[in-house]
XYZ file of C-alpha atoms in Angstrom:
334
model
C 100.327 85.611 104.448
C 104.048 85.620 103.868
C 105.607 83.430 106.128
C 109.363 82.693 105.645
C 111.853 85.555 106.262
C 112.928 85.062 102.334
C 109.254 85.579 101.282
C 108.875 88.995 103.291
C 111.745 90.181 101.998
C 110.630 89.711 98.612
C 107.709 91.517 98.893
C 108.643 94.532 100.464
C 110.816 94.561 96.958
C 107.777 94.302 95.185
C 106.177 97.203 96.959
C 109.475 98.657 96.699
C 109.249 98.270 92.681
C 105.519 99.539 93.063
C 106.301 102.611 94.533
C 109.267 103.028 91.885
C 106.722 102.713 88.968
C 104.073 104.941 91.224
C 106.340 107.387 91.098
C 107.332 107.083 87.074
C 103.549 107.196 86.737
C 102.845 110.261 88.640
C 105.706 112.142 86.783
C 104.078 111.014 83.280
C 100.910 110.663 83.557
C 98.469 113.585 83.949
C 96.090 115.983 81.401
C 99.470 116.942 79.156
C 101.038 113.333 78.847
C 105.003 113.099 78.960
C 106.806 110.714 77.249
C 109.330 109.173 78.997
C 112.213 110.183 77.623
C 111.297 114.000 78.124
C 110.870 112.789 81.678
C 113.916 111.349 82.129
C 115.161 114.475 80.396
C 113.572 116.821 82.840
C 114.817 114.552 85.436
C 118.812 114.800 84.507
C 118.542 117.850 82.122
C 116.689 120.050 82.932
C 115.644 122.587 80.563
C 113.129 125.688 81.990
C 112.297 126.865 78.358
C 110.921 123.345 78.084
C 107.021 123.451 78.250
C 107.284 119.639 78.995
C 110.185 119.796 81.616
C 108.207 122.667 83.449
C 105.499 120.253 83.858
C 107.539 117.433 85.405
C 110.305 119.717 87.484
C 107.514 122.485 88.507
C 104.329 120.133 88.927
C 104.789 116.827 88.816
C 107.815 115.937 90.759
C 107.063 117.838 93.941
C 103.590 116.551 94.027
C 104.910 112.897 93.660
C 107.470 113.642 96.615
C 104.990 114.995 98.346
C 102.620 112.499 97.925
C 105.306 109.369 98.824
C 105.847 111.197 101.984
C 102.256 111.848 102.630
C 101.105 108.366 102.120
C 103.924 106.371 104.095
C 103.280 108.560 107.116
C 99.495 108.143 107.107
C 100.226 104.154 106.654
C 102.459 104.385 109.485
C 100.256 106.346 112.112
C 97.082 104.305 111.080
C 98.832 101.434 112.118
C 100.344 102.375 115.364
C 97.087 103.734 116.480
C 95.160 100.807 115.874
C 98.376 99.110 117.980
C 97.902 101.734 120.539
C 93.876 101.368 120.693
C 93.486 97.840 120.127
C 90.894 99.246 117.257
C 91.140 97.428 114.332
C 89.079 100.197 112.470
C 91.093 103.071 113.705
C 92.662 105.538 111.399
C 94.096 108.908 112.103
C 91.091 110.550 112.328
C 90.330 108.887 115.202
C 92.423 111.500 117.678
C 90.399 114.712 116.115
C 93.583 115.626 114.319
C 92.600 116.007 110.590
C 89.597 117.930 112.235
C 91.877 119.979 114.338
C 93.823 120.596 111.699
C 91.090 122.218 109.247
C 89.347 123.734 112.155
C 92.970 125.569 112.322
C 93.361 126.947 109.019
C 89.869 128.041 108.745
C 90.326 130.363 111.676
C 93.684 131.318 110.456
C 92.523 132.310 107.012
C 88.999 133.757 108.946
C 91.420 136.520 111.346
C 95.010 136.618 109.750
C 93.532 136.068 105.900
C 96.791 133.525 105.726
C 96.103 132.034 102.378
C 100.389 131.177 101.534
C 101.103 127.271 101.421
C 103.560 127.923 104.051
C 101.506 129.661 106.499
C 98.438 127.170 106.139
C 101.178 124.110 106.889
C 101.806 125.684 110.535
C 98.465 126.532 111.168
C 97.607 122.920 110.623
C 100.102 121.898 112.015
C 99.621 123.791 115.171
C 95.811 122.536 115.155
C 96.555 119.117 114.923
C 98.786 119.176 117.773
C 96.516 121.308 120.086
C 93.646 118.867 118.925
C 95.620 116.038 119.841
C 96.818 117.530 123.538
C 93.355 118.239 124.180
C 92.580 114.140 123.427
C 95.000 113.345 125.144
C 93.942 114.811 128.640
C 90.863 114.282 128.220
C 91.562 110.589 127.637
C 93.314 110.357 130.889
C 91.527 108.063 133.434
C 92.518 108.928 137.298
C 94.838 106.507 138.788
C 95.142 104.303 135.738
C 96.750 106.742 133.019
C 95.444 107.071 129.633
C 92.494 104.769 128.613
C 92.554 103.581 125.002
C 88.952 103.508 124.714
C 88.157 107.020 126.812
C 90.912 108.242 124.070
C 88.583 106.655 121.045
C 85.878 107.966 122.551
C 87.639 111.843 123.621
C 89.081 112.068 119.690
C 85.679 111.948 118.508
C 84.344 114.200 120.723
C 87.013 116.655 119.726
C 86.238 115.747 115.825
C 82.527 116.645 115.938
C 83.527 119.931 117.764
C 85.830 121.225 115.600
C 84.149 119.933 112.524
C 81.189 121.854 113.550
C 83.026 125.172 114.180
C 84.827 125.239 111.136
C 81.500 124.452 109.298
C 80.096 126.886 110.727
C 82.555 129.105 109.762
C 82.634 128.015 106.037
C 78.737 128.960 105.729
C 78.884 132.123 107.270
C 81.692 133.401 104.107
C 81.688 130.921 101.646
C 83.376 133.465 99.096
C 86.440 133.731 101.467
C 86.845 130.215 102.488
C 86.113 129.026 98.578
C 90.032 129.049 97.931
C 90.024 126.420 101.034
C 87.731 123.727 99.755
C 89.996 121.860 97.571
C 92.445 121.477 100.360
C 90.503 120.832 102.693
C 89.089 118.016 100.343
C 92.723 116.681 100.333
C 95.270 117.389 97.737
C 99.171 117.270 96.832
C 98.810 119.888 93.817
C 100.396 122.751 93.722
C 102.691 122.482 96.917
C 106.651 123.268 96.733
C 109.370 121.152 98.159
C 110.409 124.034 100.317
C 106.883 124.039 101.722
C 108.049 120.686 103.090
C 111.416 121.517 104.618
C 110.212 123.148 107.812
C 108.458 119.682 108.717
C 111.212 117.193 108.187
C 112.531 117.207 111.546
C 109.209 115.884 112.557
C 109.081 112.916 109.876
C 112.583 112.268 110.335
C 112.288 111.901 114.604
C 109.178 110.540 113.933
C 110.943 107.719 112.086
C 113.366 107.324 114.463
C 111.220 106.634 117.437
C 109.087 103.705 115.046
C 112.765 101.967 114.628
C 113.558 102.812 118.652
C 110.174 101.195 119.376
C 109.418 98.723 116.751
C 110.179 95.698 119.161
C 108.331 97.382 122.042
C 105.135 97.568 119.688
C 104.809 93.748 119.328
C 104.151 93.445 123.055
C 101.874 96.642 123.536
C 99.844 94.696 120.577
C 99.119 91.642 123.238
C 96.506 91.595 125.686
C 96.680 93.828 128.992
C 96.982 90.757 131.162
C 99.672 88.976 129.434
C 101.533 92.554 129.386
C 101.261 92.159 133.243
C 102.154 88.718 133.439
C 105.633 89.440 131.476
C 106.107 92.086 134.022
C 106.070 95.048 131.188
C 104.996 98.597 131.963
C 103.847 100.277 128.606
C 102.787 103.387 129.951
C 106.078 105.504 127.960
C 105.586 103.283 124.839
C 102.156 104.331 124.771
C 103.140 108.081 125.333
C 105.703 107.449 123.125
C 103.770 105.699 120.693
C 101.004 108.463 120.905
C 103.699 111.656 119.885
C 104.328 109.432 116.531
C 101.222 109.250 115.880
C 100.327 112.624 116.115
C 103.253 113.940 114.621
C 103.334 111.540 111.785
C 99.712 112.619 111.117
C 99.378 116.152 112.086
C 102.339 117.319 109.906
C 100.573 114.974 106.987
C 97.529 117.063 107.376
C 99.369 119.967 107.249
C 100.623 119.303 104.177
C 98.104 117.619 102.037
C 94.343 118.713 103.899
C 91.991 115.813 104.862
C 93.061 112.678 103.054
C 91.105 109.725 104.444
C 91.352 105.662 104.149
C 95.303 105.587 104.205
C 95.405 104.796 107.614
C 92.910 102.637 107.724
C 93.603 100.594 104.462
C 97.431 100.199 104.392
C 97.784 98.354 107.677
C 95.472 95.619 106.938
C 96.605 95.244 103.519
C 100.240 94.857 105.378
C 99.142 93.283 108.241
C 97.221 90.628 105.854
C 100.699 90.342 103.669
C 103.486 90.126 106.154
C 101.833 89.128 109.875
C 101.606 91.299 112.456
C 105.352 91.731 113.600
C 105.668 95.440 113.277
C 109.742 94.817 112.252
C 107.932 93.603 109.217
C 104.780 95.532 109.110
C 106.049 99.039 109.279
C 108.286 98.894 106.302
C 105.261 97.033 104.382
C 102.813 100.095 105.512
C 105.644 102.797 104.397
C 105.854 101.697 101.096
C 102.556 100.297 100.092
C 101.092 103.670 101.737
C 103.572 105.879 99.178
C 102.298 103.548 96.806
C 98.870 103.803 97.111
C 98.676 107.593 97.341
C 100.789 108.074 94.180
C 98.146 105.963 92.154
C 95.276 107.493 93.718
C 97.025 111.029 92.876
C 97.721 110.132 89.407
C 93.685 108.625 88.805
C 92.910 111.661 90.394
C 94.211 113.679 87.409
C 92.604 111.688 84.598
C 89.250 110.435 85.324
C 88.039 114.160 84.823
C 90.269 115.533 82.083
C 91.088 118.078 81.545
C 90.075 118.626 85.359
C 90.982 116.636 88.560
C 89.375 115.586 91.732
C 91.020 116.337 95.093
C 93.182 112.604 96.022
C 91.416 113.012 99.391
C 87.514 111.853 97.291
C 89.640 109.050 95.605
C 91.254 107.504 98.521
C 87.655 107.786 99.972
C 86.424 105.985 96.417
C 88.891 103.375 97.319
C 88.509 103.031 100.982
C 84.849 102.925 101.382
C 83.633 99.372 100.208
C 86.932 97.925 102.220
C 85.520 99.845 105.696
C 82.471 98.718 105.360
C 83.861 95.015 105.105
C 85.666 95.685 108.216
C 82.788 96.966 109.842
C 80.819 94.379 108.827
C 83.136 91.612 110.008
C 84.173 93.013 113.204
C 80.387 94.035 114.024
C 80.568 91.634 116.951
C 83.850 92.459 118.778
C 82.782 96.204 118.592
């Protein structure tokens, strides 16, 4: 682990650098290869009759955006809910909001046939966050406010339920829902920026509440009773800390379908590099989770050529044998 304050700061430069050459990899790299001066070209001068410059302005460079922004908020929200729920294998999943979210857009496209980028994003969006509510009270214990472990226990619940409806749904019209599949399987393709713009006031207040909060994380992190005996009530953090979470990952979902293994990856690679002060750890987990989704996005274009896997399958690829470590190590304290 990184100790000194000199030794931190160099390596969130080094994931700073990695994210830098993420992102020159993404915009290069893919079944029609760009050299990188047409990049840079496309980049500075940008030329629409160019087959090459299409590739990188039209394709390429949204999808990288998209995918920074995607990955640093799923890094993020992993690890503030395994600060909220004490659960060191927690992940957004865990509050039935990536299930929410799908159930969502399956009964959108099902009775409004919505099938536009932009109309999937809110219905997501809006299933993630009715998902979440519904968690939310349900996690609620009478006299004591909300439980983190009746709120593990509500988001799966709420996961298997809408999982199963929107299954359900999926076998009843398969040729319908077929157009669904690869986002649901979790993708950055073919998304525009302005697809994005509606949700930026959520990542950007979202952001602003983790640097309001940051300090009051490191105590919600300690044990109940020492919380007591320093005479702090966390009872807004938590609420507080609860609306990032869901925002951070809801409007993710909404954008990119079911990606998996951010959330729970990114934090303990963090946590593991720079301690687990979140002044340090939530810069570490923004840019090692843009990082990590622009590499998995640009494998995802070239282990198939001239086809490509949905990033959602190789984040799971990636995240499997490490959460089955976990598991296997923290068998005893679950």
């Amino acid at each position: 682990m990184l100790s000194s304050r000199t030794a931190r700061l160099a390596g969130l430069l080094v994931a700073f650098v990695l994210v830098i050459a993420g992102f020159a990899g993404s915009l290069a790299v893919g079944p029609f290869d760009t050299p990188p001066g047409v990049v840079i070209d496309a980049l500075f001068a940008y030329d629409p009759t160019s087959t090459g410059h299409l590739v990188v302005g039209a394709e390429r460079l949204p999808r990288a955006i998209l995918a920074m922004l995607v990955g640093a908020s799923l890094a993020v929200s992993g690890a503030l809910m395994q600060t909220l729920t004490r659960n060191p294998l927690a992940s957004p999943g865990i509050l039935g909001i990536n299930a929410g979210a799908m159930l969502f857009v399956v009964v959108s496209a099902a009775a409004l046939g919505a099938a536009t980028p932009l109309t999937l994003v809110w219905a997501a969006f809006l299933g993630a966050a009715a998902a979440a509510a519904l968690v939310y009270l349900l996690g609620r214990q009478p006299g004591a406010g909300v439980s983190p472990l009746r709120t593990v226990l509500a988001g799966v619940a709420v996961s298997a339920l809408c999982v199963s409806f929107a299954q359900g749904l999926l076998v009843i019209d398969q040729q319908r829902f077929g157009s669904l599949l690869f986002w649901l399987a979790g993708s950055v393709s073919a998304r525009e920026l302005a697809t994005v713009t509606p949700l930026l006031p959520f990542f950007l207040v979202a952001g602003l509440l983790c640097l309001l909060l940051v300090r009051q994380l490191n105590v919600l992190a300690l044990d109940d009773e020492v919380v007591r005996a320093l005479g702090q009530h966390t009872g807004r953090v938590r609420l507080a800390v609860g609306a990032v979470v869901i925002t951070l990952s809801g409007a993710s979902v909404a954008l990119s379908g079911m990606i998996g293994f951010i959330g729970l990856i990114v934090p303990h690679l963090a946590r593991g590099l720079f301690g687990r002060d979140h002044r340090w750890l939530l810069p570490a987990c923004t840019l090692l989770g843009a990082a990590l989704l622009l590499i998995a996005d640009t494998l995802a274009r070239v282990v198939i050529p001239p086809q490509e896997i949905p990033v959602g399958v190789m984040t799971a690829l990636l995240g499997t044998p490490l959460f089955l470590y976990l598991a296997s190590r923290k068998r005893g304290a679950l």
